[in-house]
Tab-separated table of C-alpha atoms in Angstrom:
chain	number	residue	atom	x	y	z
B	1	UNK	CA	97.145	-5.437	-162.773
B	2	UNK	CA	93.952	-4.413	-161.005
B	3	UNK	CA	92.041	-6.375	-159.310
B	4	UNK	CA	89.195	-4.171	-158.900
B	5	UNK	CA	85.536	-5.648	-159.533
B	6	UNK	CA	83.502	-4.524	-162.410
B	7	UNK	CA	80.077	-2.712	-161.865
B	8	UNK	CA	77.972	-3.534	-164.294
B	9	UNK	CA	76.800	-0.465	-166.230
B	10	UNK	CA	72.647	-0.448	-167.486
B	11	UNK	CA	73.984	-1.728	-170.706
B	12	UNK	CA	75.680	-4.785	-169.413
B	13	UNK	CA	72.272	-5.609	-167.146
B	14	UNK	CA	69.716	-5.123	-169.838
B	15	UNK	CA	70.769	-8.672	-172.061
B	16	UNK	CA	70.711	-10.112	-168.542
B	17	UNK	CA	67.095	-9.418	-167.845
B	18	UNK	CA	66.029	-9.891	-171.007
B	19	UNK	CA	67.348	-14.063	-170.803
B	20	UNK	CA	65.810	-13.596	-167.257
B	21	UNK	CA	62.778	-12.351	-168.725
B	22	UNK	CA	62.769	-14.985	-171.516
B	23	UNK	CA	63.425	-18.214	-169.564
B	24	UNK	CA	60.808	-17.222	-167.399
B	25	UNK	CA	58.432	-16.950	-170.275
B	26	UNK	CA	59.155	-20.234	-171.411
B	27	UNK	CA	58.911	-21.719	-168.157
B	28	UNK	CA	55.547	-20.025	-168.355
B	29	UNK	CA	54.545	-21.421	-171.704
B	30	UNK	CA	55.377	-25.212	-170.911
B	31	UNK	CA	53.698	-24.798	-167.655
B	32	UNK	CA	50.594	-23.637	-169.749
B	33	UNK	CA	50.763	-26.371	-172.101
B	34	UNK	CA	51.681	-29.026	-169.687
B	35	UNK	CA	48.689	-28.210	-167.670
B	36	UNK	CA	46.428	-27.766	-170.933
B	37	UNK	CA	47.553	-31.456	-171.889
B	38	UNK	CA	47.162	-33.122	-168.730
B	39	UNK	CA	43.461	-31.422	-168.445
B	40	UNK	CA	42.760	-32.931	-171.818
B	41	UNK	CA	44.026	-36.474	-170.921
B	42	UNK	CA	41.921	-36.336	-167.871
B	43	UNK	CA	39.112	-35.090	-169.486
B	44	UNK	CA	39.591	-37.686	-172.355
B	45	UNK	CA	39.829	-40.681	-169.390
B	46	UNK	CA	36.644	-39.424	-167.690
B	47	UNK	CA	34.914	-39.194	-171.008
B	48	UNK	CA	35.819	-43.270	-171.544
B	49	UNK	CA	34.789	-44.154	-168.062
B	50	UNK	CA	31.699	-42.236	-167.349
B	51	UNK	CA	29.183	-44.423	-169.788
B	52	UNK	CA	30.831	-47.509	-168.442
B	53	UNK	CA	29.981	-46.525	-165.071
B	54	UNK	CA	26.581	-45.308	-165.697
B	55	UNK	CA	25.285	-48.496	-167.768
B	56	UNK	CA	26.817	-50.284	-165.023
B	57	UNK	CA	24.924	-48.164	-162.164
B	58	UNK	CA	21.331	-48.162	-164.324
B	59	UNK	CA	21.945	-52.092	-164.680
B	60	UNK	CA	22.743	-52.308	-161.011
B	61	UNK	CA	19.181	-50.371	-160.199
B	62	UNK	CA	17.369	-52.025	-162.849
B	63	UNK	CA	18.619	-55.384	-162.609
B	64	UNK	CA	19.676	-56.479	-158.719
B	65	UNK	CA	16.717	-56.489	-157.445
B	66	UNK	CA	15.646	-59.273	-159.202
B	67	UNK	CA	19.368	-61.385	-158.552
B	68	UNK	CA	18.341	-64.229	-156.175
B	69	UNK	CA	19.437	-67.630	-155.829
B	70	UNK	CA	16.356	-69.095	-158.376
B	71	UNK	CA	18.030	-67.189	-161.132
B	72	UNK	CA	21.293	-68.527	-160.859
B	73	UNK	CA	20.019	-72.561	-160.252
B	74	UNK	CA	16.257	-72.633	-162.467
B	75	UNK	CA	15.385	-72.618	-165.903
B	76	UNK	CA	12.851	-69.957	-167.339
B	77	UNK	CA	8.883	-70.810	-165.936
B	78	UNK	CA	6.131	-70.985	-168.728
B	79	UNK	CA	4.889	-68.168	-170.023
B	80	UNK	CA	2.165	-66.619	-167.414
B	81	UNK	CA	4.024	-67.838	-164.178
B	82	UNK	CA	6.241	-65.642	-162.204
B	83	UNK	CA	9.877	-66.437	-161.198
B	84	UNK	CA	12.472	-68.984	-162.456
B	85	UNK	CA	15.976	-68.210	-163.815
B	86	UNK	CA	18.122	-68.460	-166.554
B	87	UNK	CA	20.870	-71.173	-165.377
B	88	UNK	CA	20.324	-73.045	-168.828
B	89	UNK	CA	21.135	-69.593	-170.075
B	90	UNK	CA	24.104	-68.789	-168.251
B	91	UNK	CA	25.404	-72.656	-168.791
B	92	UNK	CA	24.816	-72.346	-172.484
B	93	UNK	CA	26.376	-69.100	-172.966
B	94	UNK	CA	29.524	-70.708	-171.511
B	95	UNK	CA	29.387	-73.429	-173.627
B	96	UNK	CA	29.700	-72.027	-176.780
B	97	UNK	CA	31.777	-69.202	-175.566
B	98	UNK	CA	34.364	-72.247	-174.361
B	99	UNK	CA	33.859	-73.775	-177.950
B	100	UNK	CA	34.225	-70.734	-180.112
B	101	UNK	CA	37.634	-69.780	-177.887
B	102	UNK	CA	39.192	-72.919	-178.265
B	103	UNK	CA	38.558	-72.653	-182.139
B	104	UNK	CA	39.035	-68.738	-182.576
B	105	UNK	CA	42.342	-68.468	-180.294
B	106	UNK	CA	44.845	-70.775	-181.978
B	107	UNK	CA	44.139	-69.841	-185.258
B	108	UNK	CA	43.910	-66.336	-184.479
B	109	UNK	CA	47.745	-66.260	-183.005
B	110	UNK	CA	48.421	-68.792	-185.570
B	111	UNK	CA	47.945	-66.800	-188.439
B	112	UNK	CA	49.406	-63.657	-186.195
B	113	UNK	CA	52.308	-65.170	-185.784
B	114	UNK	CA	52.920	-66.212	-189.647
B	115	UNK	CA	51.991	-62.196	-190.507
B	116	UNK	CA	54.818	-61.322	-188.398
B	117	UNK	CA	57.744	-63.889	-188.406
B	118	UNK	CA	57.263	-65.796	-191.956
B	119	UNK	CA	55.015	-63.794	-194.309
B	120	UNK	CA	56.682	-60.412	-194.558
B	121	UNK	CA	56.900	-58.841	-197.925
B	122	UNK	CA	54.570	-62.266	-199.337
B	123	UNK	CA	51.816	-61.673	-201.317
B	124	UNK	CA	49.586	-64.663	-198.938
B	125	UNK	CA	50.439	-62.408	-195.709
B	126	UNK	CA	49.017	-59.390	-197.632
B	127	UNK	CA	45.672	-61.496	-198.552
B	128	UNK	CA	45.808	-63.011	-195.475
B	129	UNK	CA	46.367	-59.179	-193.653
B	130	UNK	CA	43.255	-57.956	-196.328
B	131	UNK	CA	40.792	-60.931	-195.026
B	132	UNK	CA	41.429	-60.286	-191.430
B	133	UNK	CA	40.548	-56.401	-191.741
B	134	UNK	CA	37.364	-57.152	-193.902
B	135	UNK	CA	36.083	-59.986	-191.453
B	136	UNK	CA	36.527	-57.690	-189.453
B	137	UNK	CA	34.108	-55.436	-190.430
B	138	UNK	CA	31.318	-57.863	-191.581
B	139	UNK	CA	28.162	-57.047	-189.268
B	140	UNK	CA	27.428	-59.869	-187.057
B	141	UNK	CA	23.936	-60.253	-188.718
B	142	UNK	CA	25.705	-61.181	-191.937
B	143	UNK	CA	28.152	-64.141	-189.957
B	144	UNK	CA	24.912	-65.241	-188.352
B	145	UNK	CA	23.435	-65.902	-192.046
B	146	UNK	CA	26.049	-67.447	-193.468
B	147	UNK	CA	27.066	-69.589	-191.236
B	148	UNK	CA	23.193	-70.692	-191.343
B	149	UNK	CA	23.496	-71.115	-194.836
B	150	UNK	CA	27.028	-73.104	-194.354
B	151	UNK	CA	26.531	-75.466	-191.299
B	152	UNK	CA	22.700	-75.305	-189.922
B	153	UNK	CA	21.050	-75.916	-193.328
B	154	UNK	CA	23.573	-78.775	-194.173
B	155	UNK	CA	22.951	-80.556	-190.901
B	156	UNK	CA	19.060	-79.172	-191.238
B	157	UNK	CA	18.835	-78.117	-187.101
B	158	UNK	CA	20.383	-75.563	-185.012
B	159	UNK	CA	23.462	-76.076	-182.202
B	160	UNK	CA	25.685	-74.981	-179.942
B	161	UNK	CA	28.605	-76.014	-182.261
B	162	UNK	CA	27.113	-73.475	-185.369
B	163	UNK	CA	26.698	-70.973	-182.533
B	164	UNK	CA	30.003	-71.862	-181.596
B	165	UNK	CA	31.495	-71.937	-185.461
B	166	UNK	CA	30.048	-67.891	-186.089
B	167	UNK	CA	31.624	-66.585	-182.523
B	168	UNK	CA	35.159	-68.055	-183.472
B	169	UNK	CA	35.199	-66.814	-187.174
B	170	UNK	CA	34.060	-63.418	-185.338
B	171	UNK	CA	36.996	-63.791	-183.098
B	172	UNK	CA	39.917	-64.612	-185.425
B	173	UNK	CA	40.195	-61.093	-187.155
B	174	UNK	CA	40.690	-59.330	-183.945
B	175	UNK	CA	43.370	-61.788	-182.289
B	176	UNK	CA	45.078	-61.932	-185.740
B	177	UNK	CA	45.773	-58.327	-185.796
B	178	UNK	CA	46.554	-57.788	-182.161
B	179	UNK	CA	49.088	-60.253	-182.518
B	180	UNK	CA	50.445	-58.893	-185.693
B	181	UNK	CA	51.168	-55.824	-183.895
B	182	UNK	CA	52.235	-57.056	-180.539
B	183	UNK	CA	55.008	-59.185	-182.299
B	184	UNK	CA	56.321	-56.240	-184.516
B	185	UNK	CA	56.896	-54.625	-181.308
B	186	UNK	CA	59.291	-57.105	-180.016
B	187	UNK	CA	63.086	-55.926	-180.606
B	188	UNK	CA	64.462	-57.897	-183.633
B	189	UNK	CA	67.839	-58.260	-181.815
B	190	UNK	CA	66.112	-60.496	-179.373
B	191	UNK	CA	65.483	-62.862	-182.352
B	192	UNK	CA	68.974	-62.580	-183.746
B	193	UNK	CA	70.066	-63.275	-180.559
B	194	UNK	CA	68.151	-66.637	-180.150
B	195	UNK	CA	69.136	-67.631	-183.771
B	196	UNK	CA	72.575	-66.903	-183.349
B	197	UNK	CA	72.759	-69.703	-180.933
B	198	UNK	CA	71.516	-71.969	-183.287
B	199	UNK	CA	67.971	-71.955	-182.618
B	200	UNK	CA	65.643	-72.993	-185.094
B	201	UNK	CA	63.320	-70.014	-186.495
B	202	UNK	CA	60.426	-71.893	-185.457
B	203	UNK	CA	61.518	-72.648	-181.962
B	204	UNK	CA	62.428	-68.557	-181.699
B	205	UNK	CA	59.181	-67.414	-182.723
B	206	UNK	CA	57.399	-69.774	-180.629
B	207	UNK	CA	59.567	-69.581	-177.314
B	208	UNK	CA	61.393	-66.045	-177.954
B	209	UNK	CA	58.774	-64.269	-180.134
B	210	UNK	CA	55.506	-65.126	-178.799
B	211	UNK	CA	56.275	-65.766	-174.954
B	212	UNK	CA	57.482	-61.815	-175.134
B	213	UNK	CA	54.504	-60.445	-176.515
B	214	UNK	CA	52.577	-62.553	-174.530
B	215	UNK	CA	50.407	-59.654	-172.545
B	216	UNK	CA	48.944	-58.116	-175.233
B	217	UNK	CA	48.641	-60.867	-177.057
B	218	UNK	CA	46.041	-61.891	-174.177
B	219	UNK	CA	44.664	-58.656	-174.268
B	220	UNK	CA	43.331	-58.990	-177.948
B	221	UNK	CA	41.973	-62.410	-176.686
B	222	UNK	CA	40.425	-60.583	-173.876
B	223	UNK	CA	39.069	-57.784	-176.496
B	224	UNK	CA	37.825	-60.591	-178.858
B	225	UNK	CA	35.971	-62.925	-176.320
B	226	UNK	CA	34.221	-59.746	-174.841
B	227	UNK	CA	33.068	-58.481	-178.411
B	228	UNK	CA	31.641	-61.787	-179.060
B	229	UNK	CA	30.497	-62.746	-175.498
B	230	UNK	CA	27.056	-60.216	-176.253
B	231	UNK	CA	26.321	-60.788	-179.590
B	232	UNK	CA	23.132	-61.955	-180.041
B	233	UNK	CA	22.430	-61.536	-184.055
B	234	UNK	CA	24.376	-64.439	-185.131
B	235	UNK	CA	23.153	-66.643	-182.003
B	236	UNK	CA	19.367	-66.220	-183.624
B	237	UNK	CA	20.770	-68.180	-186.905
B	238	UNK	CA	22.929	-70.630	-185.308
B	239	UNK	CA	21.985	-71.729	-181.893
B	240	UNK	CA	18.319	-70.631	-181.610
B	241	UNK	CA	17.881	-71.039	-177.800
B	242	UNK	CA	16.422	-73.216	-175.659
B	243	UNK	CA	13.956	-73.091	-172.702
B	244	UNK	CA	15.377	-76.166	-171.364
B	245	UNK	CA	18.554	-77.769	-170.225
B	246	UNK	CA	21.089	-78.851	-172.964
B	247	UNK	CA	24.363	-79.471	-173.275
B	248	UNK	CA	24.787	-81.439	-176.694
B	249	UNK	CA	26.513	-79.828	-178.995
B	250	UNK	CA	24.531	-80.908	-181.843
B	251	UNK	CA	21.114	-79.824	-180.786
B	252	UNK	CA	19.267	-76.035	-179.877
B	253	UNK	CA	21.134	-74.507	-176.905
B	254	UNK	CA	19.899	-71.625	-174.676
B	255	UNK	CA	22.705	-68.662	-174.406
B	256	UNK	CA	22.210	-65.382	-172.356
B	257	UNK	CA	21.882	-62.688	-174.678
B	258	UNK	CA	19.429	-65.001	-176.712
B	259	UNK	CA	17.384	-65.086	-173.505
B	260	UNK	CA	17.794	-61.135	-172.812
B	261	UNK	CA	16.924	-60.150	-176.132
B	262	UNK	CA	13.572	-62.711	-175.913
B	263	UNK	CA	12.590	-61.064	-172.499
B	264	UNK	CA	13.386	-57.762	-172.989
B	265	UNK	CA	11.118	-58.139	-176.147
B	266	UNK	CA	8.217	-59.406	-174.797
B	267	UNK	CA	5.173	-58.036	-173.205
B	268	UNK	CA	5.693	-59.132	-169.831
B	269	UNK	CA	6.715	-57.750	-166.728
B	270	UNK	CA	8.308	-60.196	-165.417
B	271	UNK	CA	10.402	-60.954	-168.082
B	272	UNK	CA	11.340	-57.527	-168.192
B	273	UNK	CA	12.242	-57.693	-164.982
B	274	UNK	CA	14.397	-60.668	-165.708
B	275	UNK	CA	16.085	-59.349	-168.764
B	276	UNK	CA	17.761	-56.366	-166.730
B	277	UNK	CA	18.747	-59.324	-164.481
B	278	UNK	CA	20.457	-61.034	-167.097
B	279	UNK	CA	21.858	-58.010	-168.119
B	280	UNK	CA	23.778	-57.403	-165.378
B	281	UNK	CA	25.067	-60.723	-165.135
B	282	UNK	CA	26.220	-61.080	-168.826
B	283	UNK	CA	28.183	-57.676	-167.957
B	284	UNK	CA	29.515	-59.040	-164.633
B	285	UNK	CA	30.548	-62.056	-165.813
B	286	UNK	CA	32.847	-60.158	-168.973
B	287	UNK	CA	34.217	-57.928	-166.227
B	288	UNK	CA	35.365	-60.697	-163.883
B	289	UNK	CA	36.763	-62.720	-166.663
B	290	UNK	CA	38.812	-60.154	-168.405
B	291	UNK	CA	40.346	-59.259	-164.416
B	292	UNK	CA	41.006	-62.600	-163.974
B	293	UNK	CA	42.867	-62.811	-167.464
B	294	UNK	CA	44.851	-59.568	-166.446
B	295	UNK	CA	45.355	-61.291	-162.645
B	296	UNK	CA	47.218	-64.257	-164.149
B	297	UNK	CA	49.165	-62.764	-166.951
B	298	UNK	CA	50.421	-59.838	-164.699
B	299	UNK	CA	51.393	-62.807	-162.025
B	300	UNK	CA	53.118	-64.652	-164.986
B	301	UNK	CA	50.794	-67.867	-165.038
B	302	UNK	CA	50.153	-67.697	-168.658
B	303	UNK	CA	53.546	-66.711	-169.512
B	304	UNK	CA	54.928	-70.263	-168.120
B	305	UNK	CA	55.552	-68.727	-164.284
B	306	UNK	CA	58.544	-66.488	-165.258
């Protein structure tokens, strides 16, 4: 028998070059639209970033000037005099953002955590799923007003706790949903796993459940205190303000974006000047908090240490 290679004839080469040809054009083609998507994803990412980063650099020019150690320790100076702060401001605004989170929070995961480990397929989840996306939606205005109408007229003044009341109701819808969703991603054989060792469903969804979706659960708590940590609508109706220091609960309170909206409002310069001021701190101190948050959960502190 011969042993004699084969040369291949024109025939034989031409499918060869033609799969030659056609990987290469494939190669080509993903290549293409590789580079196409990654362009658009970049694109996308500097789209998102750039207006953070220029409010950020106009409220750095406008506003840092005027940062000095009075703002941070005084209260505002009558109208006509120059100088002062907003520490009342600053204090307040942390006061009834610390009351409306430790309202808003619980129930928020609460109610997240009966959506997705005890109310599936009931009728209550559904109205409870319905509420939390038309809540939602109400304009803060709206929360501001009713809230008037449900706590301030009752107790006939304005306080830090109805300022405190509106920003937790406002709250609740987003940390409800986040949770929702956060849970549904966990893996259900985690859960059958914990039950099948004889622990309780309660005990699973609390420990098991909830401890594994704990990161983006605190992201939607993140997401929720910074939406409410600006509002100023409902603040008008419900707190009021105050040009002094107060830290009652049941009486007028001063809050920052009450202040900025005031300054930025009125005819002077030097509460213009001041309201860019505030400005910048109110969007400092959202930024720091919500890297903290992210610090500790990514380190495992909220999470119990694991």
């Amino acid at each position: 028998m011969s042993t004699k290679p084969v040369t291949p004839t024109p025939a034989m080469r031409e499918p060869t070059n033609f799969n030659t040809r056609r990987m290469k054009l494939d190669q080509f083609r993903r290549a293409t639209m590789n580079n196409l998507i990654t362009g658009l994803a970049i694109l996308s990412t500097v789209v998102v970033i750039t207006p953070l980063l220029l409010i950020l650099g106009y409220l750095i020019y406008k506003g840092a000037s005027s940062l000095n150690f009075a703002f941070f320790t005084q209260i505002p100076k009558p109208v006509g005099e120059d100088g002062g702060g907003m520490a009342n401001s600053i204090v307040g605004s942390g006061v009834i953002l610390s009351l409306a989170s430790l309202m808003g929070i619980p129930v928020g995961i609460a109610a997240g955590v009966y959506l997705a480990e005890f109310g599936r397929g009931k009728v209550l989840a559904d109205a409870v799923r319905f509420t939390a996306d038309v809540l939602n939606g109400v304009p803060s205005i709206v929360m501001g007003i009713s809230i008037y109408s449900l706590i301030v007229m009752q107790q006939k003044h304005f306080s830090a706790f109805a300022g405190g009341v509106a920003l937790a109701i406002m709250m609740v819808p987003t940390i409800t949903r986040t949770t929702e969703e956060m849970l549904m991603t966990v893996p259900h054989a985690i859960r059958e796993a914990a039950l099948g060792l004889g622990v309780p469903k309660w005990r699973t969804a609390i420990s098991v459940s909830l401890r594994t979706a704990s990161p983006g659960i605190i992201t939607g708590c993140m997401l929720a205190f910074a939406r409410v940590a600006g509002e100023t609508a409902p603040l008008l109706f419900t707190a009021f303000g105050n040009q002094f220091w107060s830290l009652s609960l049941t009486q007028p309170i001063a809050a920052l974006p009450l202040q900025i909206y005031i300054y930025a409002t009125g005819p002077y310069d030097e509460w213009h000047r001041l309201a860019w001021a505030g400005s910048l701190v109110l969007i400092m101190l959202i930024m720091v908090s919500v890297t903290l948050v992210r610090i500790f959960a990514n380190r495992g502190v909220l999470k119990g240490g694991s």
